[in-house]
Short mmCIF file of C-alpha atoms and ligand atoms in Angstrom, two decimals:
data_model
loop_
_atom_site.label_atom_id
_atom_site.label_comp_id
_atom_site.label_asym_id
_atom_site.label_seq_id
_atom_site.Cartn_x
_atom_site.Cartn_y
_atom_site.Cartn_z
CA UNK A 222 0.00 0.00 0.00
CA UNK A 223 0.92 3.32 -0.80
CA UNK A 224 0.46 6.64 0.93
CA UNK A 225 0.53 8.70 -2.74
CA UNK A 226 -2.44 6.44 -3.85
CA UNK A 227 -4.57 6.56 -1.09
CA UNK A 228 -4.68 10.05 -1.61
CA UNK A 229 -5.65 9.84 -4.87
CA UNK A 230 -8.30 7.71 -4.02
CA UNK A 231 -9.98 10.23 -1.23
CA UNK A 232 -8.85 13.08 -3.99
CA UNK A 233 -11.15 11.32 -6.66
CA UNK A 234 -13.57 10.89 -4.08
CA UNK A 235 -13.18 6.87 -3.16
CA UNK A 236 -13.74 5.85 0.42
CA UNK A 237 -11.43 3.88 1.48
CA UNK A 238 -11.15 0.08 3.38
CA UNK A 239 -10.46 -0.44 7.13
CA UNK A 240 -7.32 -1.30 5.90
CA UNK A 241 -6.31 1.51 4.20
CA UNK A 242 -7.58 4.03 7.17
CA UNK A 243 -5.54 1.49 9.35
CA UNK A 244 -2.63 1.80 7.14
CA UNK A 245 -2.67 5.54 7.28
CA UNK A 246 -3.16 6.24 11.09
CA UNK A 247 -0.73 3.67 12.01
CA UNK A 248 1.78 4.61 9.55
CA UNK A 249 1.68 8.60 10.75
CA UNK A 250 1.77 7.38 14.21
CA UNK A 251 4.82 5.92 13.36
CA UNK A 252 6.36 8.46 11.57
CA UNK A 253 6.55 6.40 8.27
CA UNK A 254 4.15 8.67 6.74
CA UNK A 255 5.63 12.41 7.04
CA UNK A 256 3.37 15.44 7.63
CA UNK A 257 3.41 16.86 3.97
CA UNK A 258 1.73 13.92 2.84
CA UNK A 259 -0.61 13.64 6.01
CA UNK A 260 -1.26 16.99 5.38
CA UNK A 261 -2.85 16.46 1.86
CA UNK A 262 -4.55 13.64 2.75
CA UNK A 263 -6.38 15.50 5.48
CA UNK A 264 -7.04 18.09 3.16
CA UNK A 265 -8.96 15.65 0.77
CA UNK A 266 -10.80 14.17 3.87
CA UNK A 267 -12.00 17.79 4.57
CA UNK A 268 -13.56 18.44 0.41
CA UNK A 269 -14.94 14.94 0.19
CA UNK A 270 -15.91 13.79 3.41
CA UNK A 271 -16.14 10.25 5.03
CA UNK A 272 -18.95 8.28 4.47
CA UNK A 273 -19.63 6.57 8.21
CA UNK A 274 -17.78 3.06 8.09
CA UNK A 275 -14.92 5.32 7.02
CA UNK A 276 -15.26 7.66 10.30
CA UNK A 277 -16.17 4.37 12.83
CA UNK A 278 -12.60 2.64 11.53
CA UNK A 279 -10.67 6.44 11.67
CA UNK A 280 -11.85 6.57 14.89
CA UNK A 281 -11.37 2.99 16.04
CA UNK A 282 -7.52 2.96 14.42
CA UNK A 283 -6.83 6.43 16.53
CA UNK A 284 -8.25 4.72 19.63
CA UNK A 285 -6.01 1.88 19.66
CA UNK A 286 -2.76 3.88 18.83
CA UNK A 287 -2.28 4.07 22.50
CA UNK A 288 -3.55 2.87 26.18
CA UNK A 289 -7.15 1.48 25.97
CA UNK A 290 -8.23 1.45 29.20
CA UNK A 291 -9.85 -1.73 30.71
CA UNK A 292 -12.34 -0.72 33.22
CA UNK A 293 -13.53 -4.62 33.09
CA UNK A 294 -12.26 -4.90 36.74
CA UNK A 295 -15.15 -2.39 37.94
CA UNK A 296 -18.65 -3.97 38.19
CA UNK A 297 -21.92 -2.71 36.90
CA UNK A 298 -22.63 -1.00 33.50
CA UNK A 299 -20.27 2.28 33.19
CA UNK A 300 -21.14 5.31 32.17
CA UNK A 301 -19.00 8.37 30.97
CA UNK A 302 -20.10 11.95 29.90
CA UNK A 303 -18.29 14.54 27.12
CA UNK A 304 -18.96 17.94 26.99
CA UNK A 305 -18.00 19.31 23.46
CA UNK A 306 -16.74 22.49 25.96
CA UNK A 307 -18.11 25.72 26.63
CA UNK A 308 -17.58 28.78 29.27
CA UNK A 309 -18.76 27.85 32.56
CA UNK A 310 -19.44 24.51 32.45
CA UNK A 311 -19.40 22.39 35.61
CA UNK A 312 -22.17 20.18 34.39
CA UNK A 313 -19.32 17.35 35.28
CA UNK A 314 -19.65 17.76 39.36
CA UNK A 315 -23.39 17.99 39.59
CA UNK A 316 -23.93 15.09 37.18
CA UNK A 317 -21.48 12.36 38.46
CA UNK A 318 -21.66 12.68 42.27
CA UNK A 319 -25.82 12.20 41.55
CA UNK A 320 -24.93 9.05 39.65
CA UNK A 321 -22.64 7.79 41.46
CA UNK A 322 -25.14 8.08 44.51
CA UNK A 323 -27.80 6.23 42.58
CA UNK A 324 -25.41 3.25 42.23
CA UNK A 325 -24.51 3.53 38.44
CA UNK A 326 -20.49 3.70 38.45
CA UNK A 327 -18.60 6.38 36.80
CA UNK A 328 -14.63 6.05 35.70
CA UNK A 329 -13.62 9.35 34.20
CA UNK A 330 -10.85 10.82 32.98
CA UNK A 331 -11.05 14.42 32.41
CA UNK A 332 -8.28 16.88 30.31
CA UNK A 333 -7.17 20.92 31.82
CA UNK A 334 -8.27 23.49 30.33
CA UNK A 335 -6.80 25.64 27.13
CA UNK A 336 -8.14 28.86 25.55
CA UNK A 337 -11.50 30.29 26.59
CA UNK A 338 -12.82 27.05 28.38
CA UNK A 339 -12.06 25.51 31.30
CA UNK A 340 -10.95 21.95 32.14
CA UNK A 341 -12.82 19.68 34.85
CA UNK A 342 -9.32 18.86 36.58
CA UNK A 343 -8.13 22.09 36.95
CA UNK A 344 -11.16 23.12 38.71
CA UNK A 345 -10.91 20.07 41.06
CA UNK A 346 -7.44 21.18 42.02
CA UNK A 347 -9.15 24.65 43.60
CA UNK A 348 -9.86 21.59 46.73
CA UNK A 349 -7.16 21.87 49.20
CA UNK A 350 -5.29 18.21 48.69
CA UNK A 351 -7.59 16.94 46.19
CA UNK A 352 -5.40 14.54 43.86
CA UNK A 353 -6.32 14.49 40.01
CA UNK A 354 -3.72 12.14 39.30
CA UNK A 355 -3.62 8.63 41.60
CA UNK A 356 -2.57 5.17 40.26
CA UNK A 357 -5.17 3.43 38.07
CA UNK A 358 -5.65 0.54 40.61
CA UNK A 359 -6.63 3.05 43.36
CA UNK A 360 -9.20 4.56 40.52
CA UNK A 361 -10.65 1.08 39.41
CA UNK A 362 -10.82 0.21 43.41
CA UNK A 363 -12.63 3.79 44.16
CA UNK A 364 -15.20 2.96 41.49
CA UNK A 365 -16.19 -0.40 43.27
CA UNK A 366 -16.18 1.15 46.55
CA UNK A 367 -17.85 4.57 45.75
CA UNK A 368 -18.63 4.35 42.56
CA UNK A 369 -16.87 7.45 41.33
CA UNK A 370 -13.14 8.47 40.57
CA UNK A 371 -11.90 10.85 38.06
CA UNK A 372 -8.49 11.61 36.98
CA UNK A 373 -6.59 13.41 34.34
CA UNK A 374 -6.26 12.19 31.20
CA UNK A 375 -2.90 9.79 30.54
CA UNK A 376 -0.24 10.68 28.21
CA UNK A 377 -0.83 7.96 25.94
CA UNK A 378 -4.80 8.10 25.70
CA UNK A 379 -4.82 8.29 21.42
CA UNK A 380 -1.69 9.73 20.95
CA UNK A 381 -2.67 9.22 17.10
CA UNK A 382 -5.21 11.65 17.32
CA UNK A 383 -2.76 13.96 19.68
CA UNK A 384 -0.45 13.98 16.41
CA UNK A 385 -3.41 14.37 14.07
CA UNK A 386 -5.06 17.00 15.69
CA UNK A 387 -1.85 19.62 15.74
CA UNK A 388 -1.25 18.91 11.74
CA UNK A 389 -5.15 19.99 11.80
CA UNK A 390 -4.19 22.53 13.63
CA UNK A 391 -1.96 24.22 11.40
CA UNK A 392 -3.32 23.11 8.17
CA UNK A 393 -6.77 24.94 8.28
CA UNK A 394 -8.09 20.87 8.39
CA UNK A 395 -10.11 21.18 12.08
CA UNK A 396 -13.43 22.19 11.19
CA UNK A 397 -14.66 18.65 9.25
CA UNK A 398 -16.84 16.54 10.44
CA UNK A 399 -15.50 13.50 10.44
CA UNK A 400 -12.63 14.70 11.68
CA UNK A 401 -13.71 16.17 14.74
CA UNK A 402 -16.02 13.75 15.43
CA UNK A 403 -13.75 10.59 14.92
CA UNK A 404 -10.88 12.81 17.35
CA UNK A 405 -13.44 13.20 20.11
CA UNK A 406 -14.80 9.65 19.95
CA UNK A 407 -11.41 8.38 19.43
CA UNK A 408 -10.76 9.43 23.08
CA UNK A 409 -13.80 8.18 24.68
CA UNK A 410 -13.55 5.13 23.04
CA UNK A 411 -10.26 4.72 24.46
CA UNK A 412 -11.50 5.44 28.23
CA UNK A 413 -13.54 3.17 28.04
CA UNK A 414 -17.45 3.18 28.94
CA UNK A 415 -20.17 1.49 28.13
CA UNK A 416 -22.48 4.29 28.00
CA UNK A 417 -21.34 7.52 26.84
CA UNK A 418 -23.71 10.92 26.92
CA UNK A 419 -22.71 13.54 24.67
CA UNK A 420 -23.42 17.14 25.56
CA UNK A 421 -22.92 18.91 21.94
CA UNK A 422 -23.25 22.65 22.64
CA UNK A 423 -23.99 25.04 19.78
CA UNK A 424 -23.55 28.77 19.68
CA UNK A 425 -21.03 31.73 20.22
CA UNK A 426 -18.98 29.91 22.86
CA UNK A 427 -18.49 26.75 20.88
CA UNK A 428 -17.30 24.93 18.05
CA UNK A 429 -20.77 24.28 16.34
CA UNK A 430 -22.53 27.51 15.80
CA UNK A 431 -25.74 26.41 14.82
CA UNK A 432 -28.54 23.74 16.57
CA UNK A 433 -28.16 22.69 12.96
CA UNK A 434 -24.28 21.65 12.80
CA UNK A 435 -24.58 20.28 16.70
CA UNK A 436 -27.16 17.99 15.48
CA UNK A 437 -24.90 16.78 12.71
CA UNK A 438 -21.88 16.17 15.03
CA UNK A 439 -24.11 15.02 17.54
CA UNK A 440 -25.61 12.69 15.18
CA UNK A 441 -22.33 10.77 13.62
CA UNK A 442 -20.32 10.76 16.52
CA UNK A 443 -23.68 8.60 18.03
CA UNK A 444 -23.27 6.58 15.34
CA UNK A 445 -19.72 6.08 16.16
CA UNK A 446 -20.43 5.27 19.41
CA UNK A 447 -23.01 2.93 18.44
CA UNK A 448 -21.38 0.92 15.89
CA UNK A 449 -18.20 0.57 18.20
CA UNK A 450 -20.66 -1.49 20.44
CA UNK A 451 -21.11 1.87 23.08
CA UNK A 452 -24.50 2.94 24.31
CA UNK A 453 -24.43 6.49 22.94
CA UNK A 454 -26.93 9.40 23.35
CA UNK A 455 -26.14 13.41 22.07
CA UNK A 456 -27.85 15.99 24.19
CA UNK A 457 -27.53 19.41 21.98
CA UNK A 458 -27.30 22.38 24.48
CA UNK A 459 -27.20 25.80 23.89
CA UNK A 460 -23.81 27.85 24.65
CA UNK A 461 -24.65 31.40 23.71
CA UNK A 462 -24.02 32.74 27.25
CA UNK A 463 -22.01 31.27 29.97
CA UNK A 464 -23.88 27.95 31.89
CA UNK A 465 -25.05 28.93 34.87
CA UNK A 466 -23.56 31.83 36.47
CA UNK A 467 -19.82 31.43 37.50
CA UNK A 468 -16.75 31.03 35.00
CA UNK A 469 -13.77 30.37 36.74
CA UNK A 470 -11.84 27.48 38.74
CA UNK A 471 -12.74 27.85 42.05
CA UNK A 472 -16.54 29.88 41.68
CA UNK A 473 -17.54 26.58 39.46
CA UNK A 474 -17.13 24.41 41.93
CA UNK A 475 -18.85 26.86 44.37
CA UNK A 476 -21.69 26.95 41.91
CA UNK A 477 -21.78 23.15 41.59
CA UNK A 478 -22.04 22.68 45.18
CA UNK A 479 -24.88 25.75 45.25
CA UNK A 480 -26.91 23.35 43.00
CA UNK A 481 -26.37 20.04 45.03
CA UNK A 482 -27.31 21.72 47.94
CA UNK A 483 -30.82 22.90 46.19
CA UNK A 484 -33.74 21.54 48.54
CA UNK A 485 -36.38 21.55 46.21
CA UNK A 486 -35.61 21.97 42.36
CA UNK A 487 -39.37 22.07 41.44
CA UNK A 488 -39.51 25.58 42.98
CA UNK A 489 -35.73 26.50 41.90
CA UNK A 490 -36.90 26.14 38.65
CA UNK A 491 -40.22 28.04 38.89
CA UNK A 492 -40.16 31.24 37.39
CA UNK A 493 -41.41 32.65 40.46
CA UNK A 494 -38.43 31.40 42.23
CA UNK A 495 -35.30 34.11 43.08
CA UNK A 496 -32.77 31.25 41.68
CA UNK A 497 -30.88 33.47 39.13
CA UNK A 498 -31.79 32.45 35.96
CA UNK A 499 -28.27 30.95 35.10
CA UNK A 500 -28.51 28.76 37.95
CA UNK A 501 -31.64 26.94 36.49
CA UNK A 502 -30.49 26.83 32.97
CA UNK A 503 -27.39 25.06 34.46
CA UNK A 504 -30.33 22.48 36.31
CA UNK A 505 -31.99 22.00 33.74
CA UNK A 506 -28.74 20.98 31.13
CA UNK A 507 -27.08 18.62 34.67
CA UNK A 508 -30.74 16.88 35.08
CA UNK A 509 -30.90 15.81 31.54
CA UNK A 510 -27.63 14.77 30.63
CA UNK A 511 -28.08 12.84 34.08
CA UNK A 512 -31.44 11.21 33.45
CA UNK A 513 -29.90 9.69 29.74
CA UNK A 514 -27.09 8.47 31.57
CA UNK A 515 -29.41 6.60 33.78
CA UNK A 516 -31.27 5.40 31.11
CA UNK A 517 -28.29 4.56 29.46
CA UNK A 518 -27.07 2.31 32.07
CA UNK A 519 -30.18 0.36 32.31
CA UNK A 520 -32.03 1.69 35.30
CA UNK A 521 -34.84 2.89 34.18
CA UNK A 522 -35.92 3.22 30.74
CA UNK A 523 -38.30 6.40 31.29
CA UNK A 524 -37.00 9.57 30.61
CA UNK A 525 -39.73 10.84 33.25
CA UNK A 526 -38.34 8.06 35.91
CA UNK A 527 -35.19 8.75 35.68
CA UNK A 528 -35.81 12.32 35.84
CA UNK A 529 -37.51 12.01 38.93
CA UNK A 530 -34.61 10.25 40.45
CA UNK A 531 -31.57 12.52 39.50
CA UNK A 532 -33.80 15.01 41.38
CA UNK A 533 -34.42 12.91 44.25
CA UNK A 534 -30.45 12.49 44.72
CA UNK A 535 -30.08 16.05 45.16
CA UNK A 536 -32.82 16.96 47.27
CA UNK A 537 -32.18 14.89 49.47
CA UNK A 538 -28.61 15.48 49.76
CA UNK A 539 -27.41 12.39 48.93
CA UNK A 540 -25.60 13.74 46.12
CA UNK A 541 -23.73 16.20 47.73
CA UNK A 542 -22.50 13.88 50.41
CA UNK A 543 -20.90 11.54 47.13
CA UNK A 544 -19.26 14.72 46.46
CA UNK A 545 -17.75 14.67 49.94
CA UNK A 546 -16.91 11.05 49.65
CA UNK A 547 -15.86 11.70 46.15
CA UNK A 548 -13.40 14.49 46.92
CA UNK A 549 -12.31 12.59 50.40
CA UNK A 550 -11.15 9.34 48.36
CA UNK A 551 -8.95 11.29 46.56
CA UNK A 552 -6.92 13.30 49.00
CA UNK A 553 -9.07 16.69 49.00
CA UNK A 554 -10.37 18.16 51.85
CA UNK A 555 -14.20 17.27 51.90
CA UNK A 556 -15.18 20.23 54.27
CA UNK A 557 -14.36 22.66 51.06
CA UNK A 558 -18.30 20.75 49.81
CA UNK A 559 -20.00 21.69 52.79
CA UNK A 560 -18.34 25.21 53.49
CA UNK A 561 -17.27 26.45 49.93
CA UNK A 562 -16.20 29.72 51.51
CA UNK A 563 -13.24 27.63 52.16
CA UNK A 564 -12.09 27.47 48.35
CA UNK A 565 -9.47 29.95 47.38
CA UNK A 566 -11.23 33.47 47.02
CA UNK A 567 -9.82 36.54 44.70
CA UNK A 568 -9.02 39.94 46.66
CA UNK A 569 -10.90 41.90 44.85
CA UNK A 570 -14.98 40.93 44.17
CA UNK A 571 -15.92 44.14 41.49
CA UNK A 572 -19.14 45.08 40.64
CA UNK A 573 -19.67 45.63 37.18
CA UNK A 574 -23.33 47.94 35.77
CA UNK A 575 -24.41 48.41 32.00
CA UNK A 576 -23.65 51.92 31.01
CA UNK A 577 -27.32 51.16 29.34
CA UNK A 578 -30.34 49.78 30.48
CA UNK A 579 -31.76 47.23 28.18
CA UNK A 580 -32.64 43.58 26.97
CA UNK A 581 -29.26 41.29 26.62
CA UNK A 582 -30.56 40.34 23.21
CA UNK A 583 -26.80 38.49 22.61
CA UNK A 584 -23.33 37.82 24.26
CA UNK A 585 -20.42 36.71 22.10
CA UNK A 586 -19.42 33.77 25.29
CA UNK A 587 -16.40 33.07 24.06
CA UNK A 588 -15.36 36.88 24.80
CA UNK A 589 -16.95 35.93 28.87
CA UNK A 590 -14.33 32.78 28.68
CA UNK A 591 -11.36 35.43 27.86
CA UNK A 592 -12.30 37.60 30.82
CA UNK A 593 -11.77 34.86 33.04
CA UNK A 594 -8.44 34.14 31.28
CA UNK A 595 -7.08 37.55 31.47
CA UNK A 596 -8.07 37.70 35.02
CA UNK A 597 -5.02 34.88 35.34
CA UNK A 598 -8.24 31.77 35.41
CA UNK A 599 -7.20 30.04 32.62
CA UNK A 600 -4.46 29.08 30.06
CA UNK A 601 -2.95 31.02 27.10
CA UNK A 602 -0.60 28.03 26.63
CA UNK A 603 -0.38 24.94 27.77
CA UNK A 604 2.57 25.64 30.90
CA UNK A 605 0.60 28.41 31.64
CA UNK A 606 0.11 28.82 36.03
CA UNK A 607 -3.66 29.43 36.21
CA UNK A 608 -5.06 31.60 39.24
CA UNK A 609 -7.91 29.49 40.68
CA UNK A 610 -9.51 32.28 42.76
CA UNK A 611 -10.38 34.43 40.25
CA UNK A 612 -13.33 34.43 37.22
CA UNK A 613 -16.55 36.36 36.85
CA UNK A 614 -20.16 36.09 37.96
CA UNK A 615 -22.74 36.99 35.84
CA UNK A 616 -26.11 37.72 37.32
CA UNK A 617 -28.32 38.79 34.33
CA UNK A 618 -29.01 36.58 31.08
CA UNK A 619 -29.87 36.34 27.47
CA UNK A 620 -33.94 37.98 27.77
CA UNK A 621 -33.58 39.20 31.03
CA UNK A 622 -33.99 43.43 31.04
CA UNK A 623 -31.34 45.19 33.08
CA UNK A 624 -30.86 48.48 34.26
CA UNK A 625 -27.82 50.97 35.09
CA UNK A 626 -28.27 50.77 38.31
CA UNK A 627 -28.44 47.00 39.44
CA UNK A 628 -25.45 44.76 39.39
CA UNK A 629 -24.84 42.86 35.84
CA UNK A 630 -21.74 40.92 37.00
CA UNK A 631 -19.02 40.34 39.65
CA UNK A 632 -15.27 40.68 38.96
CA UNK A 633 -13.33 38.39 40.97
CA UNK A 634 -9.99 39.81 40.66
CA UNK A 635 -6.49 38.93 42.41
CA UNK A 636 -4.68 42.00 40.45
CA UNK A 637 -6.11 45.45 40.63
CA UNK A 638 -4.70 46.59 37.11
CA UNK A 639 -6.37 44.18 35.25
CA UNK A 640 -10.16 44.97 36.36
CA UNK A 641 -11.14 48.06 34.10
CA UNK A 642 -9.69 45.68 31.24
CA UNK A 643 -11.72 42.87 32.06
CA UNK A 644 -14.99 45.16 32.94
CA UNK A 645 -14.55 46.51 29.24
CA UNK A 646 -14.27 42.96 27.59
CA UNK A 647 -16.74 42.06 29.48
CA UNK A 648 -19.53 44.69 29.02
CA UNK A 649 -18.17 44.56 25.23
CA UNK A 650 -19.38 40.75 25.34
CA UNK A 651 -22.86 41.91 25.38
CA UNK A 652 -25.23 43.57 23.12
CA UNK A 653 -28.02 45.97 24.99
CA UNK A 654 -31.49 46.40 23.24
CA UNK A 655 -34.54 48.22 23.43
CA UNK A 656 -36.76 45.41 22.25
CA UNK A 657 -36.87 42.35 24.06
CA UNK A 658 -35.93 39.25 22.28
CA UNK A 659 -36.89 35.36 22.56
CA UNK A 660 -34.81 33.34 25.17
CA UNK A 661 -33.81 30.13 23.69
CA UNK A 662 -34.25 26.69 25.77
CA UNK A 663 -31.04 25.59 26.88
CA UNK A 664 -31.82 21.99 26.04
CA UNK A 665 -32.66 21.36 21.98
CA UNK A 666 -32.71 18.53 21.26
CA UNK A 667 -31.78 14.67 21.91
CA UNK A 668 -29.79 12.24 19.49
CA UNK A 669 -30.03 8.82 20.14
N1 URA B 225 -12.21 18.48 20.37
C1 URA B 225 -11.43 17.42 20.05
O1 URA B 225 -11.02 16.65 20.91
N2 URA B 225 -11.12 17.24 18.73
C2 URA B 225 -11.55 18.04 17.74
O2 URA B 225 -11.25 17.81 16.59
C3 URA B 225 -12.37 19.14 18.11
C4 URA B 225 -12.69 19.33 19.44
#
């Protein structure tokens, strides 16, 4: 086989064997196959396309280029969730602490945060002592005995698609279907799960833009899943303003823990109820992404049951105290759940007011994400120190009216020069209108 014909054939627009897409991911792996010809065969991949089989054995080749990790050794059906990544979203700490106190186990492996999102294991490291990276025997043996560990993602998960993805990178190849979805699934694949639940977010702070192109991801990378013999469900959530109200390290676990602590989410979710409107959109997005993994791992096969139950584990706190436990098994202090004012706080808390008064008819989110990373919250590059105190909180929301003289947002701050930058970005995030405008539900739609 020959590198020089195979892209020929995906030129001409052939799909190729599972040979050939073996041959090719193996071989750049490798290094047999150097980057200018990787880099044309990418570029045919991205005019013609993959027809599925194609993107299943892309995706299966990439998984097994590295560790594949056997969770055999942990009993019960497990489940895993992947968040296509967005500004503020902790969906991660609400959803697996109320699984893992309903019995279903969860093994995840999460990755740090780079650019204008966060990562799940950098916000875990805001708990004093908590340890994001212990042995895998200690993980397996913390998922039989608690049903929940979570660690950072190993070296050697896909390390294909880790060479892949920075030729994409610099070759204008990232934004193709196949490609993303087959580098995503590649990953999951590789940690794993039985069950996976995909939360696909569209709009201004993601990758997809539209409902549209989520549903498309959403859609083959469930067939991925599927045909690689994984339970696999695509929840398509909206990511035109930050989820829920906090962005930042430290204030998303805070938030997290606000939510798990929520006595009654009937009434939180009432519009009569004075739970900021961020706070229930963040609910409602952790209750359904919850309620598939459920149903996912065979508990229930009602959406409505399983509903019912993810509520149940917070309200009556039993998902809070699997945070505890959660955070306790791995080194962390488990008092920071119960008394978040002990999680590292920024010196200066800023409030920030509209210089009009208005509908917020639109926010460009990804803008939101860079406040919190100029503030010192996240990463420019990847040996970037990240400040874990600091981020913003934003207390008004796509539809809501605000006025001059009531707080929009919170600056959490450990450096004083920084603040009117941040305030600017931040107020030039938003767009103020006279006429109100429709406010989108934060769940679309479901792919199974
Ligand atoms: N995230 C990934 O892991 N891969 C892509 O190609 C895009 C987003």
């Amino acid at each position: 086989m020959r590198m020089y014909d195979l892209i020929i054939k995906k030129r001409d627009g052939g799909a190729h064997t599972p040979e050939e897409i073996k041959y090719i991911v193996e071989g750049y792996t490798k290094g047999d196959i150097p980057d200018y010809q990787m880099s044309a065969w990418l570029m045919t991949v991205y005019y013609k396309g993959m027809n599925n089989e194609e993107t299943v054995e892309l995706t299966k080749a990439m998984a097994a280029s590295g560790d594949m990790l056997d969770l055999s050794a942990i009993e019960g059906v497990k489940v895993d969730k992947h968040s296509t990544g967005g500004v503020g979203d902790k969906t991660t700490f609400i959803v697996a602490p109320i699984l893992a106190s309903l019995g279903v186990p969860m093994a995840k492996m999460s990755g740090r945060g780079l650019g204008h999102t966060g990562g799940t294991i950098d916000k875990l490291e805001s708990i004093e002592g908590f340890n994001v990276s212990i042995p895998t025997g200690e993980f397996i043996d913390n998922v039989n005995n608690i049903k929940l560990s979570l660690v950072g993602q190993t070296g050697n998960l896909a390390p294909a698609d880790k060479k892949i993805y920075a030729l994409r990178d610099v070759t204008a190849t990232v934004d193709s279907l196949p490609l993303i979805a087959s580098s995503i699934m590649s990953k999951k694949l590789a940690a794993g799960a039985d069950v996976i639940v995909l939360d696909v977010k569209c709009g201004t702070g993601a990758f997809m833009k539209t409902p549209e192109e989520a549903k498309t991801l959403a859609r083959t990378m469930v067939d991925i899943g599927n045909m690689a013999g994984r339970k696999t469900y695509g929840v398509i959530t909206d990511m035109n303003e930050p989820l829920g109200c906090k962005v930042g390290n430290a204030l998303e676990v805070e938030e997290a823990v606000e939510v798990l602590s929520i006595k009654d989410i009937d009434k939180a979710l009432s519009e009569a109820s004075d739970v900021n409107y961020g706070i229930r959109r963040l609910i409602k997005v952790s209750l359904c992404l919850a309620s598939y993994m459920l149903m996912g791992a065979g508990v229930t096969s009602s959406y409505d049951e399983a509903y019912a139950m993810c509520k149940k584990a917070i309200e009556s706190g039993n998902a809070l105290d699997k945070m505890a436990q959660f955070v306790e098994a791995q080194g962390g202090n488990k008092e920071y759940i119960y008394d978040t004012n002990l999680l590292p706080k920024a010196k200066h808390i800023v409030p920030v007011y509209m210089e009009k008064e208005g509908y917020l008819t639109s926010c460009k989110n990804s803008e939101v994400g860079m406040v919190s990373l100029i503030l010192g919250g996240g990463r420019a590059t990847k040996e970037s120190e990240i400040d874990l105190a600091v981020g913003v909180n934003v207390r008004k929301h796509l539809g809501e009216f605000v006025s001059k003289d009531e707080v929009f947002a919170y600056i959490h701050a450990n450096s004083d020069d920084i603040i009117e930058e941040a305030k600017k970005r931040l107020l030039g995030a938003y767009i103020v209108s006279d006429e109100p405008c429709q406010i989108e539900e934060v769940v679309k739609f479901v792919v199974e």
